[in-house]
Short mmCIF file of C-alpha atoms in Angstrom, two decimals:
data_model
loop_
_atom_site.label_atom_id
_atom_site.label_comp_id
_atom_site.label_asym_id
_atom_site.label_seq_id
_atom_site.Cartn_x
_atom_site.Cartn_y
_atom_site.Cartn_z
CA MET X 296 26.73 5.30 -0.39
CA LYS X 297 27.82 7.18 2.86
CA LYS X 298 28.31 5.70 6.13
CA LEU X 299 25.59 3.20 6.72
CA LEU X 300 24.14 1.75 9.93
CA VAL X 301 25.41 -1.78 10.02
CA GLY X 302 22.72 -4.00 8.36
CA ALA X 303 22.39 -7.69 8.42
CA PHE X 304 23.90 -9.09 5.27
CA ILE X 305 23.30 -12.75 4.22
CA LEU X 306 24.54 -15.57 2.11
CA GLY X 307 22.15 -16.68 -0.70
CA ALA X 308 20.53 -19.40 -2.35
CA PHE X 309 21.90 -22.38 -0.51
CA PHE X 310 20.35 -21.08 2.92
CA ALA X 311 17.09 -21.26 1.35
CA GLY X 312 14.13 -23.14 1.56
CA ASN X 313 12.46 -25.31 -1.16
CA ALA X 314 9.16 -22.49 -1.44
CA GLN X 315 8.56 -21.87 -4.98
CA LYS X 316 7.68 -17.90 -5.91
CA LYS X 317 7.02 -15.84 -9.13
CA LYS X 318 9.93 -13.97 -9.90
CA ALA X 319 10.94 -11.73 -12.90
CA PRO X 320 14.44 -13.52 -13.78
CA VAL X 321 17.09 -12.41 -15.91
CA LYS X 322 15.92 -13.97 -19.10
CA PRO X 323 17.99 -17.26 -20.51
CA ALA X 324 20.79 -16.20 -22.93
CA LYS X 325 23.87 -17.78 -24.88
CA ALA X 326 26.32 -16.75 -22.21
CA ARG X 327 30.08 -16.12 -22.88
CA THR X 328 32.65 -17.80 -21.19
CA THR X 329 36.18 -17.24 -19.91
CA ALA X 330 37.36 -19.41 -23.02
CA VAL X 331 35.86 -16.64 -25.46
CA LYS X 332 38.41 -14.63 -26.94
CA PRO X 333 38.09 -10.50 -26.69
CA ALA X 334 35.61 -9.30 -29.64
CA ALA X 335 36.30 -6.37 -31.72
CA THR X 336 35.05 -3.36 -29.37
CA THR X 337 32.34 -2.80 -32.14
CA GLN X 338 30.56 -6.21 -31.16
CA ASP X 339 28.09 -6.34 -28.46
CA ILE X 340 27.86 -9.08 -26.03
CA ALA X 341 25.07 -11.57 -25.64
CA PRO X 342 22.44 -10.43 -22.95
CA ILE X 343 22.94 -11.11 -19.62
CA SER X 344 21.40 -14.48 -18.27
CA ASP X 345 21.53 -16.51 -14.97
CA ALA X 346 23.87 -19.10 -16.52
CA VAL X 347 26.58 -16.52 -16.85
CA LEU X 348 25.95 -15.06 -13.20
CA GLU X 349 26.26 -18.41 -11.77
CA GLN X 350 30.01 -18.33 -11.55
CA ALA X 351 30.58 -14.77 -11.90
CA VAL X 352 32.95 -12.41 -9.95
CA ILE X 353 31.85 -8.53 -9.66
CA TYR X 354 34.36 -5.82 -9.53
CA GLU X 355 33.40 -2.32 -8.03
CA ALA X 356 35.18 0.40 -9.55
CA ASN X 357 35.65 3.38 -7.88
CA ILE X 358 36.80 5.21 -10.86
CA ARG X 359 37.86 8.59 -9.06
CA ASN X 360 40.12 6.41 -7.06
CA TYR X 361 41.17 3.64 -9.74
CA SER X 362 44.04 5.45 -10.91
CA LYS X 363 46.44 8.75 -10.66
CA GLU X 364 44.07 10.04 -13.57
CA GLY X 365 40.91 9.19 -11.82
CA THR X 366 39.04 8.72 -15.31
CA PHE X 367 37.07 6.33 -17.30
CA ASN X 368 40.19 6.07 -20.02
CA ALA X 369 42.56 5.05 -17.53
CA PHE X 370 40.06 2.46 -16.11
CA THR X 371 39.10 1.09 -19.61
CA LYS X 372 42.86 0.25 -20.43
CA ASP X 373 42.68 -2.16 -17.53
CA ILE X 374 39.63 -3.75 -18.36
CA PRO X 375 41.62 -6.95 -20.21
CA LYS X 376 43.43 -7.13 -16.72
CA LEU X 377 40.43 -7.81 -14.71
CA LYS X 378 39.08 -10.41 -17.23
CA GLN X 379 41.96 -12.34 -15.84
CA LEU X 380 40.48 -12.40 -12.82
CA GLY X 381 37.63 -13.92 -13.68
CA VAL X 382 35.30 -10.79 -13.61
CA LYS X 383 31.90 -10.96 -15.39
CA VAL X 384 30.32 -7.81 -13.80
CA LEU X 385 31.33 -4.42 -13.72
CA TRP X 386 29.79 -2.17 -11.26
CA LEU X 387 30.52 1.15 -11.70
CA MET X 388 30.02 3.48 -8.52
CA PRO X 389 27.90 6.82 -9.26
CA ILE X 390 29.49 8.34 -12.68
CA TYR X 391 27.12 11.12 -12.59
CA PRO X 392 27.81 15.25 -11.83
CA ILE X 393 27.84 16.02 -7.94
CA SER X 394 26.10 18.82 -6.68
CA MET X 395 28.24 21.70 -5.29
CA THR X 396 25.20 23.00 -2.91
CA ARG X 397 26.22 21.50 0.48
CA ARG X 398 28.75 19.30 -0.83
CA LYS X 399 30.79 17.62 1.96
CA ALA X 400 34.35 18.02 2.74
CA THR X 401 34.60 15.46 5.20
CA ALA X 402 31.86 13.48 7.30
CA ASP X 403 30.94 16.31 9.21
CA LYS X 404 32.07 19.14 7.33
CA SER X 405 30.53 21.02 4.10
CA ILE X 406 32.99 22.59 1.74
CA GLU X 407 30.91 25.65 2.50
CA ASP X 408 32.96 25.70 5.75
CA ILE X 409 36.04 25.88 4.02
CA THR X 410 37.06 29.37 3.49
CA ASN X 411 40.42 28.53 1.47
CA PRO X 412 39.49 28.65 -2.49
CA GLU X 413 42.71 26.30 -3.24
CA GLU X 414 41.86 24.06 -0.24
CA LYS X 415 38.20 23.80 -1.46
CA LYS X 416 39.24 22.22 -5.28
CA LYS X 417 40.36 19.17 -3.42
CA TYR X 418 37.20 18.17 -1.99
CA LEU X 419 35.17 16.66 -4.86
CA GLY X 420 32.22 15.53 -3.08
CA SER X 421 30.21 12.21 -2.53
CA TRP X 422 29.42 10.15 -5.57
CA TYR X 423 25.76 10.05 -4.23
CA ALA X 424 25.01 13.80 -4.23
CA ILE X 425 23.67 13.50 -7.77
CA SER X 426 22.78 16.67 -9.47
CA ASP X 427 21.84 14.97 -12.59
CA TYR X 428 20.97 11.53 -13.42
CA THR X 429 21.35 11.38 -16.82
CA ALA X 430 24.67 13.19 -17.45
CA ILE X 431 28.17 12.51 -17.13
CA ASN X 432 30.67 13.59 -14.19
CA PRO X 433 33.08 15.69 -16.63
CA ASP X 434 35.99 14.85 -13.87
CA LEU X 435 35.51 11.16 -14.97
CA GLY X 436 35.34 11.92 -18.71
CA THR X 437 32.99 12.26 -21.79
CA GLU X 438 29.91 10.31 -22.82
CA ALA X 439 32.05 9.18 -25.71
CA ASP X 440 34.68 8.07 -22.97
CA PHE X 441 32.17 6.04 -20.94
CA LYS X 442 30.67 4.37 -24.32
CA LYS X 443 33.93 3.23 -25.34
CA LEU X 444 34.21 1.50 -21.58
CA VAL X 445 31.06 -0.35 -22.14
CA GLN X 446 31.96 -1.29 -25.68
CA THR X 447 35.50 -2.57 -24.18
CA ALA X 448 33.72 -4.50 -21.37
CA HIS X 449 31.41 -6.03 -23.65
CA ALA X 450 33.95 -7.12 -25.84
CA ASN X 451 35.77 -8.88 -23.10
CA GLY X 452 32.55 -10.87 -22.00
CA MET X 453 32.04 -8.34 -18.98
CA TYR X 454 28.44 -6.78 -18.08
CA VAL X 455 28.38 -3.21 -16.74
CA ILE X 456 26.11 -2.08 -13.96
CA LEU X 457 25.60 1.54 -12.65
CA ASP X 458 24.98 2.38 -9.18
CA TRP X 459 21.58 3.95 -9.08
CA VAL X 460 20.72 6.05 -6.22
CA ALA X 461 16.70 6.40 -6.09
CA ASN X 462 16.28 7.54 -2.56
CA HIS X 463 17.56 11.09 -2.69
CA THR X 464 19.55 13.57 -4.94
CA GLY X 465 21.75 16.40 -4.54
CA TRP X 466 20.83 19.74 -3.68
CA ASP X 467 21.01 21.46 -7.15
CA HIS X 468 19.09 18.65 -8.99
CA LYS X 469 16.45 20.78 -11.21
CA TRP X 470 13.54 18.64 -9.34
CA ILE X 471 14.51 20.64 -6.15
CA LYS X 472 13.10 24.04 -7.87
CA GLU X 473 10.72 22.62 -10.65
CA HIS X 474 9.36 19.51 -8.43
CA PRO X 475 9.51 20.38 -4.66
CA GLU X 476 6.42 17.87 -4.47
CA TYR X 477 8.87 14.96 -5.04
CA TYR X 478 10.69 15.50 -1.89
CA GLN X 479 10.00 15.08 1.63
CA LYS X 480 9.42 18.12 3.88
CA ASN X 481 10.00 18.69 7.66
CA ALA X 482 7.38 20.43 9.87
CA LYS X 483 8.01 23.57 8.39
CA GLY X 484 7.46 22.47 5.01
CA GLU X 485 11.37 22.64 3.90
CA VAL X 486 12.78 20.06 1.58
CA THR X 487 14.74 17.97 4.17
CA ASP X 488 17.74 15.40 4.04
CA PRO X 489 17.17 11.70 4.48
CA LEU X 490 15.69 10.37 7.59
CA ASN X 491 16.07 7.20 9.22
CA PRO X 492 12.62 5.53 8.50
CA GLU X 493 12.62 3.44 12.00
CA THR X 494 13.58 6.36 14.42
CA GLY X 495 12.61 9.53 12.14
CA GLU X 496 15.80 11.03 12.84
CA PRO X 497 18.38 12.72 10.10
CA TRP X 498 21.00 10.15 9.05
CA GLY X 499 23.57 12.81 8.90
CA TRP X 500 23.43 12.93 4.74
CA THR X 501 23.20 16.55 4.63
CA ASP X 502 24.64 16.71 1.42
CA VAL X 503 21.40 15.18 -0.21
CA ALA X 504 17.53 15.66 -0.57
CA HIS X 505 15.29 12.93 0.19
CA LEU X 506 12.58 11.96 -2.22
CA ASP X 507 9.03 11.41 -1.12
CA TYR X 508 7.79 8.14 -2.76
CA SER X 509 4.66 8.42 -1.00
CA ASN X 510 3.99 10.96 -3.88
CA LYS X 511 3.69 8.41 -6.82
CA LYS X 512 4.61 11.25 -9.25
CA VAL X 513 7.92 10.34 -8.46
CA TYR X 514 7.73 6.81 -10.45
CA GLU X 515 7.55 7.75 -13.95
CA PRO X 516 10.33 10.36 -13.67
CA MET X 517 13.04 8.09 -11.86
CA LYS X 518 11.83 5.31 -14.12
CA ASN X 519 12.70 7.56 -17.12
CA GLU X 520 16.05 8.35 -15.75
CA MET X 521 16.94 4.76 -15.31
CA MET X 522 15.69 3.87 -18.82
CA TYR X 523 17.64 6.50 -20.46
CA TRP X 524 20.72 4.17 -19.48
CA VAL X 525 19.17 1.23 -20.32
CA LYS X 526 18.05 2.17 -24.01
CA GLN X 527 20.52 4.83 -24.77
CA GLN X 528 23.95 3.86 -23.18
CA ASN X 529 23.40 -0.15 -23.42
CA ILE X 530 24.10 -0.82 -19.65
CA ASP X 531 23.09 -4.50 -18.01
CA GLY X 532 21.72 -3.42 -14.85
CA PHE X 533 21.92 -1.55 -11.56
CA ARG X 534 23.45 -1.80 -7.92
CA CYS X 535 20.63 -0.05 -6.27
CA ASP X 536 21.57 2.13 -3.15
CA VAL X 537 19.80 1.62 0.13
CA ALA X 538 17.02 -0.22 -1.64
CA ASP X 539 15.07 -0.70 1.10
CA ASN X 540 14.46 2.68 1.82
CA VAL X 541 12.68 3.19 -1.55
CA PRO X 542 9.06 1.50 -1.55
CA GLN X 543 8.84 -2.17 -2.92
CA ASP X 544 6.05 -0.62 -4.86
CA PHE X 545 8.45 1.51 -7.05
CA TRP X 546 10.92 -1.35 -7.98
CA ASP X 547 8.19 -3.75 -8.40
CA TRP X 548 6.46 -1.17 -11.35
CA ALA X 549 9.67 0.12 -12.61
CA THR X 550 11.94 -3.05 -12.94
CA PRO X 551 9.65 -5.15 -15.18
CA GLN X 552 9.31 -1.92 -17.56
CA LEU X 553 13.30 -1.69 -17.74
CA ARG X 554 13.74 -5.23 -18.52
CA LYS X 555 11.27 -5.21 -21.37
CA VAL X 556 14.12 -3.36 -23.45
CA LYS X 557 16.70 -6.12 -22.34
CA PRO X 558 17.34 -8.67 -19.52
CA LEU X 559 19.00 -6.83 -16.56
CA PHE X 560 20.97 -7.80 -13.46
CA MET X 561 19.46 -5.86 -10.21
CA LEU X 562 21.85 -5.74 -7.24
CA MET X 563 20.34 -4.41 -4.25
CA GLU X 564 22.17 -2.81 -1.35
CA SER X 565 19.87 -4.65 1.13
CA GLU X 566 18.96 -8.11 2.48
CA LYS X 567 15.35 -7.69 2.59
CA PRO X 568 13.78 -10.87 1.64
CA TYR X 569 10.82 -9.15 0.20
CA LEU X 570 12.84 -7.36 -2.53
CA PHE X 571 13.92 -10.92 -4.26
CA THR X 572 10.26 -11.46 -4.99
CA LYS X 573 10.05 -9.46 -8.24
CA SER X 574 12.52 -7.24 -8.83
CA PHE X 575 16.21 -7.99 -7.44
CA ASP X 576 18.52 -10.67 -8.45
CA VAL X 577 21.08 -10.46 -5.70
CA GLY X 578 21.37 -8.89 -2.40
CA TYR X 579 24.20 -7.64 -0.07
CA GLY X 580 25.85 -10.38 2.40
CA TRP X 581 26.03 -8.07 5.03
CA GLU X 582 25.87 -10.45 7.82
CA ALA X 583 28.19 -12.79 6.80
CA HIS X 584 30.87 -10.00 6.42
CA HIS X 585 30.27 -8.71 9.93
CA LEU X 586 30.51 -12.17 10.97
CA MET X 587 34.08 -12.85 9.08
CA ASN X 588 35.19 -9.35 10.74
CA ASP X 589 34.35 -10.81 14.11
CA MET X 590 35.81 -14.11 13.62
CA ALA X 591 38.90 -12.27 12.23
CA GLN X 592 39.07 -10.70 15.41
CA GLY X 593 38.44 -13.52 17.87
CA LYS X 594 35.02 -12.07 18.54
CA LYS X 595 33.00 -15.07 17.40
CA ASN X 596 33.92 -18.47 15.93
CA VAL X 597 33.12 -21.24 13.56
CA ALA X 598 29.97 -22.55 15.80
CA ASP X 599 28.47 -18.65 15.20
CA TRP X 600 29.28 -19.41 11.47
CA ASP X 601 27.22 -22.51 11.75
CA LYS X 602 24.24 -20.72 13.34
CA PHE X 603 24.35 -18.06 10.93
CA ILE X 604 23.65 -20.44 8.15
CA ASN X 605 21.10 -22.12 10.30
CA LYS X 606 19.24 -19.34 11.14
CA PHE X 607 18.60 -18.37 7.21
CA LYS X 608 17.63 -21.67 6.20
CA GLU X 609 14.20 -20.84 6.06
CA LYS X 610 14.30 -16.89 5.42
CA TYR X 611 15.05 -16.93 1.94
CA GLN X 612 13.68 -18.85 -1.32
CA LYS X 613 15.59 -21.38 -3.16
CA ASP X 614 16.89 -18.57 -6.31
CA ASP X 615 17.88 -15.85 -3.64
CA TYR X 616 21.69 -15.15 -3.18
CA PHE X 617 23.92 -12.59 -2.25
CA MET X 618 27.04 -10.80 -2.85
CA ASN X 619 30.05 -11.75 -0.50
CA PHE X 620 32.85 -9.37 0.07
CA THR X 621 35.82 -8.87 2.67
CA SER X 622 35.36 -5.07 1.33
CA ASN X 623 33.65 -2.32 -0.10
CA HIS X 624 33.38 1.10 -0.97
CA ASP X 625 31.49 2.00 2.46
CA GLU X 626 33.59 -0.66 4.61
CA ASN X 627 36.97 0.51 3.16
CA ALA X 628 35.96 4.35 4.04
CA TRP X 629 34.57 4.11 7.17
CA HIS X 630 36.09 1.10 8.78
CA GLY X 631 39.33 0.44 7.40
CA SER X 632 40.72 -1.65 4.64
CA GLU X 633 40.25 -5.53 4.94
CA TYR X 634 43.87 -5.93 6.44
CA GLU X 635 42.72 -3.30 8.95
CA ARG X 636 40.14 -5.61 10.24
CA MET X 637 40.96 -8.89 9.20
CA GLY X 638 45.08 -8.50 9.66
CA LYS X 639 47.15 -11.45 8.62
CA HIS X 640 44.03 -13.68 7.87
CA THR X 641 42.68 -11.49 5.13
CA GLU X 642 43.42 -14.06 2.38
CA LEU X 643 41.68 -16.97 4.14
CA PHE X 644 38.42 -14.76 4.34
CA ALA X 645 38.79 -13.84 0.69
CA ALA X 646 39.18 -17.19 -0.43
CA LEU X 647 35.83 -17.92 1.75
CA THR X 648 33.78 -15.46 -0.46
CA TYR X 649 34.87 -17.36 -3.43
CA VAL X 650 33.97 -20.95 -2.02
CA MET X 651 30.64 -20.23 0.05
CA PRO X 652 27.73 -19.75 -2.30
CA GLY X 653 27.09 -16.38 -3.98
CA MET X 654 29.10 -13.71 -6.13
CA PRO X 655 32.23 -12.60 -4.80
CA LEU X 656 33.02 -8.95 -4.90
CA ILE X 657 36.47 -7.21 -5.51
CA TYR X 658 36.66 -3.65 -4.40
CA THR X 659 39.02 -1.14 -6.37
CA GLY X 660 42.58 -1.82 -4.99
CA GLN X 661 42.14 -5.33 -3.60
CA GLU X 662 43.37 -7.02 -6.81
CA PHE X 663 46.64 -5.43 -5.73
CA GLY X 664 46.67 -5.79 -2.10
CA ASN X 665 45.61 -1.99 -0.94
CA THR X 666 45.92 -1.35 2.34
CA LYS X 667 44.61 1.91 3.23
CA SER X 668 41.50 3.42 3.68
CA LEU X 669 40.47 5.32 0.35
CA LYS X 670 39.33 8.78 0.93
CA PHE X 671 35.61 9.01 0.13
CA PHE X 672 35.24 13.00 -0.90
CA GLU X 673 38.84 13.42 -2.27
CA GLN X 674 40.80 11.64 -4.93
CA ASP X 675 43.22 8.99 -3.25
CA PRO X 676 44.23 6.40 -5.79
CA ALA X 677 44.86 2.83 -4.90
CA ARG X 678 47.77 0.94 -5.21
CA HIS X 679 48.65 -1.23 -8.47
CA ASP X 680 51.76 -2.90 -7.62
CA ASN X 681 51.38 -6.11 -5.72
CA ASP X 682 51.47 -8.94 -8.12
CA LYS X 683 51.20 -11.46 -5.24
CA MET X 684 47.38 -10.69 -4.60
CA PHE X 685 46.51 -10.18 -8.49
CA ASN X 686 47.99 -13.67 -8.69
CA PHE X 687 45.93 -15.03 -5.95
CA TYR X 688 42.65 -13.37 -6.99
CA GLU X 689 43.40 -14.60 -10.44
CA LYS X 690 43.52 -18.33 -9.37
CA LEU X 691 40.60 -18.07 -7.17
CA GLY X 692 38.52 -16.43 -10.13
CA LYS X 693 39.59 -19.06 -12.57
CA LEU X 694 38.39 -21.74 -10.33
CA LYS X 695 34.95 -19.98 -9.81
CA ASN X 696 34.73 -19.67 -13.32
CA THR X 697 35.35 -22.87 -14.32
CA ASN X 698 34.27 -25.36 -11.65
CA PRO X 699 30.47 -25.82 -11.62
CA ALA X 700 30.77 -26.91 -7.89
CA LEU X 701 30.90 -23.15 -6.84
CA ALA X 702 27.78 -22.17 -8.78
CA GLY X 703 26.60 -19.75 -6.35
CA ALA X 704 23.29 -17.92 -7.81
CA LYS X 705 19.95 -18.90 -8.36
CA ASN X 706 20.94 -22.76 -8.99
CA SER X 707 23.50 -22.85 -6.47
CA ALA X 708 25.57 -25.91 -5.83
CA ARG X 709 24.89 -27.72 -2.68
CA TYR X 710 26.62 -26.91 0.68
CA VAL X 711 27.52 -29.72 3.04
CA ARG X 712 28.89 -29.20 6.52
CA LEU X 713 31.62 -31.73 7.30
CA GLN X 714 32.02 -32.60 11.06
CA THR X 715 35.41 -32.97 12.36
CA GLY X 716 35.38 -33.23 16.12
CA GLU X 717 36.61 -29.49 16.44
CA ASP X 718 33.75 -27.81 15.15
CA THR X 719 34.10 -24.60 17.16
CA LYS X 720 37.67 -24.04 15.31
CA ILE X 721 37.62 -25.87 12.34
CA LEU X 722 35.30 -24.92 9.39
CA ALA X 723 35.03 -27.74 7.02
CA PHE X 724 32.40 -27.88 3.90
CA TYR X 725 32.32 -29.10 0.33
CA ARG X 726 30.23 -27.39 -2.72
CA GLU X 727 28.77 -30.13 -4.83
CA SER X 728 27.43 -30.20 -8.51
CA GLY X 729 26.98 -33.34 -10.41
CA LYS X 730 30.01 -35.26 -10.08
CA LYS X 731 32.36 -32.29 -9.32
CA ARG X 732 33.14 -31.29 -5.72
CA VAL X 733 35.09 -28.51 -3.84
CA TYR X 734 36.27 -28.98 -0.38
CA PHE X 735 37.11 -26.14 2.05
CA PHE X 736 39.09 -26.81 5.15
CA ALA X 737 40.14 -24.03 7.78
CA ASN X 738 41.47 -23.28 11.13
CA PHE X 739 40.16 -20.35 12.80
CA ALA X 740 42.28 -20.90 16.04
CA ASP X 741 45.88 -19.54 17.41
CA GLU X 742 46.92 -23.13 17.61
CA GLU X 743 47.60 -26.04 15.36
CA ILE X 744 44.25 -27.93 15.31
CA PRO X 745 44.70 -31.82 14.79
CA PHE X 746 41.06 -33.43 13.58
CA GLU X 747 39.61 -36.34 11.86
CA VAL X 748 37.08 -36.23 9.10
CA LYS X 749 35.15 -38.93 7.21
CA LEU X 750 37.09 -38.62 4.03
CA ASP X 751 39.27 -41.16 2.05
CA GLY X 752 41.78 -40.20 -0.39
CA GLU X 753 44.50 -38.10 -1.96
CA TYR X 754 43.38 -34.31 -2.70
CA LYS X 755 45.22 -31.27 -4.11
CA ASP X 756 45.20 -27.72 -2.49
CA TYR X 757 44.26 -25.81 -5.05
CA LEU X 758 46.30 -22.43 -4.38
CA THR X 759 49.41 -24.21 -3.53
CA GLY X 760 49.51 -27.47 -5.29
CA GLU X 761 50.48 -29.55 -2.13
CA LYS X 762 48.89 -32.78 -1.65
CA VAL X 763 46.57 -33.64 1.51
CA VAL X 764 45.73 -37.38 2.35
CA PHE X 765 42.83 -38.10 4.04
CA GLN X 766 42.29 -41.67 5.86
CA GLN X 767 39.47 -42.74 8.13
CA GLY X 768 40.69 -43.34 11.63
CA THR X 769 43.90 -40.92 11.05
CA LYS X 770 43.88 -37.29 11.96
CA VAL X 771 45.39 -34.34 10.17
CA ALA X 772 46.02 -31.05 11.14
CA LEU X 773 45.87 -27.29 10.16
CA LYS X 774 48.19 -24.79 11.75
CA PRO X 775 46.67 -21.61 13.22
CA TRP X 776 44.80 -20.12 10.34
CA GLN X 777 46.07 -22.25 7.59
CA TYR X 778 43.20 -23.25 5.13
CA TRP X 779 42.55 -25.65 2.24
CA ILE X 780 40.95 -25.39 -0.93
CA LEU X 781 40.87 -28.93 -2.36
CA VAL X 782 40.11 -30.32 -5.61
CA ASP X 783 39.75 -33.88 -6.93
#
């Protein structure tokens, strides 16, 4: 959503203990695979399942900035391209009408502060300031256009999840006048924008009004708004904005009712362990993301990565897992593109998000090497002209989809650290499922590092096709920031 406080973000299932718990998992279903040819757009997809999510790639679609048109239709025609990337889940950023009242022009300025009428037109506001949960933003297209998008995604073996903003509404939402009791009030009894629950101070999200879930009268109408998209629009789940700012009690009450209609995939913008208990399938890997940024900038090293993994071994349950990313709409908008944060090491970290346990994310424009920070309150189309990066993500997606050693969800493949004698500079591990293994080696230093590892045999670097030979007692070397993804 808008600029967030830096949250910890985590890896998933492979770090977890073995304790069992009751959950509301997505129900098993016959899963489609990448081998299935696209069906006619009138044919629906099998219900989403744990099996299909195990080796899935997720794509965050910023419809406004995906194309020059900024419409559903311009995005829909490219869905077959996204299939080539191994994408199984399409996450659509909010598609609802945006409130005009207190609409933001910049992070610090309201549209009401702009006097030039022509200049006002370019400020489209934040997707997360919603004036109607069950309507389509006309800037993006029509309801028929949206239905076509969902049908096309399903025909190409992809599931569609909607960004859901349960924490607050825009100031134009009808509840402000019809049900002010649904909202949090200040000392004067006025509806207020969201407050930091830890400090009680405003977040600065002045374009939205904070809902008050201590009044459980909010529960039923909010659930009903979500139910509309499940029943009437056939979507497959939700990405829930600042999920831990909404009480667990609401999610645990509403989610089972939604899942009575169909299996759903629930992604939370949070890493809180308690939210996995009943409602959510996958969390945000914030901590790993920020650690990767620090490693790229030389502030942290491989020893910090190992500490990070060990730290969470007891924190999460066996079937908890996380979405891994080098960018998303928040990071890109407020902290720059991955090329600004990770520089020439971007590809290494992108590869790491695919081979580590969890579900890798591609944010709009990353597949074409978008190097700019996309504007948040205006239309600012991403580039579409870098085939090198498209081919890179296509190869990674194929490996993720087809090799069970990269299973990363509720039945995650094993993660086994390999010792090299240079363990503050060389990260070496393998993922394993049955007889399948995928090895990852990377040098996080500015100099060539020779090292020895207890492996014998000849392997192929998946991305380059080059042979890598290991022999115990003999050292191999990685150049500065070089990495290998090795397969048998």
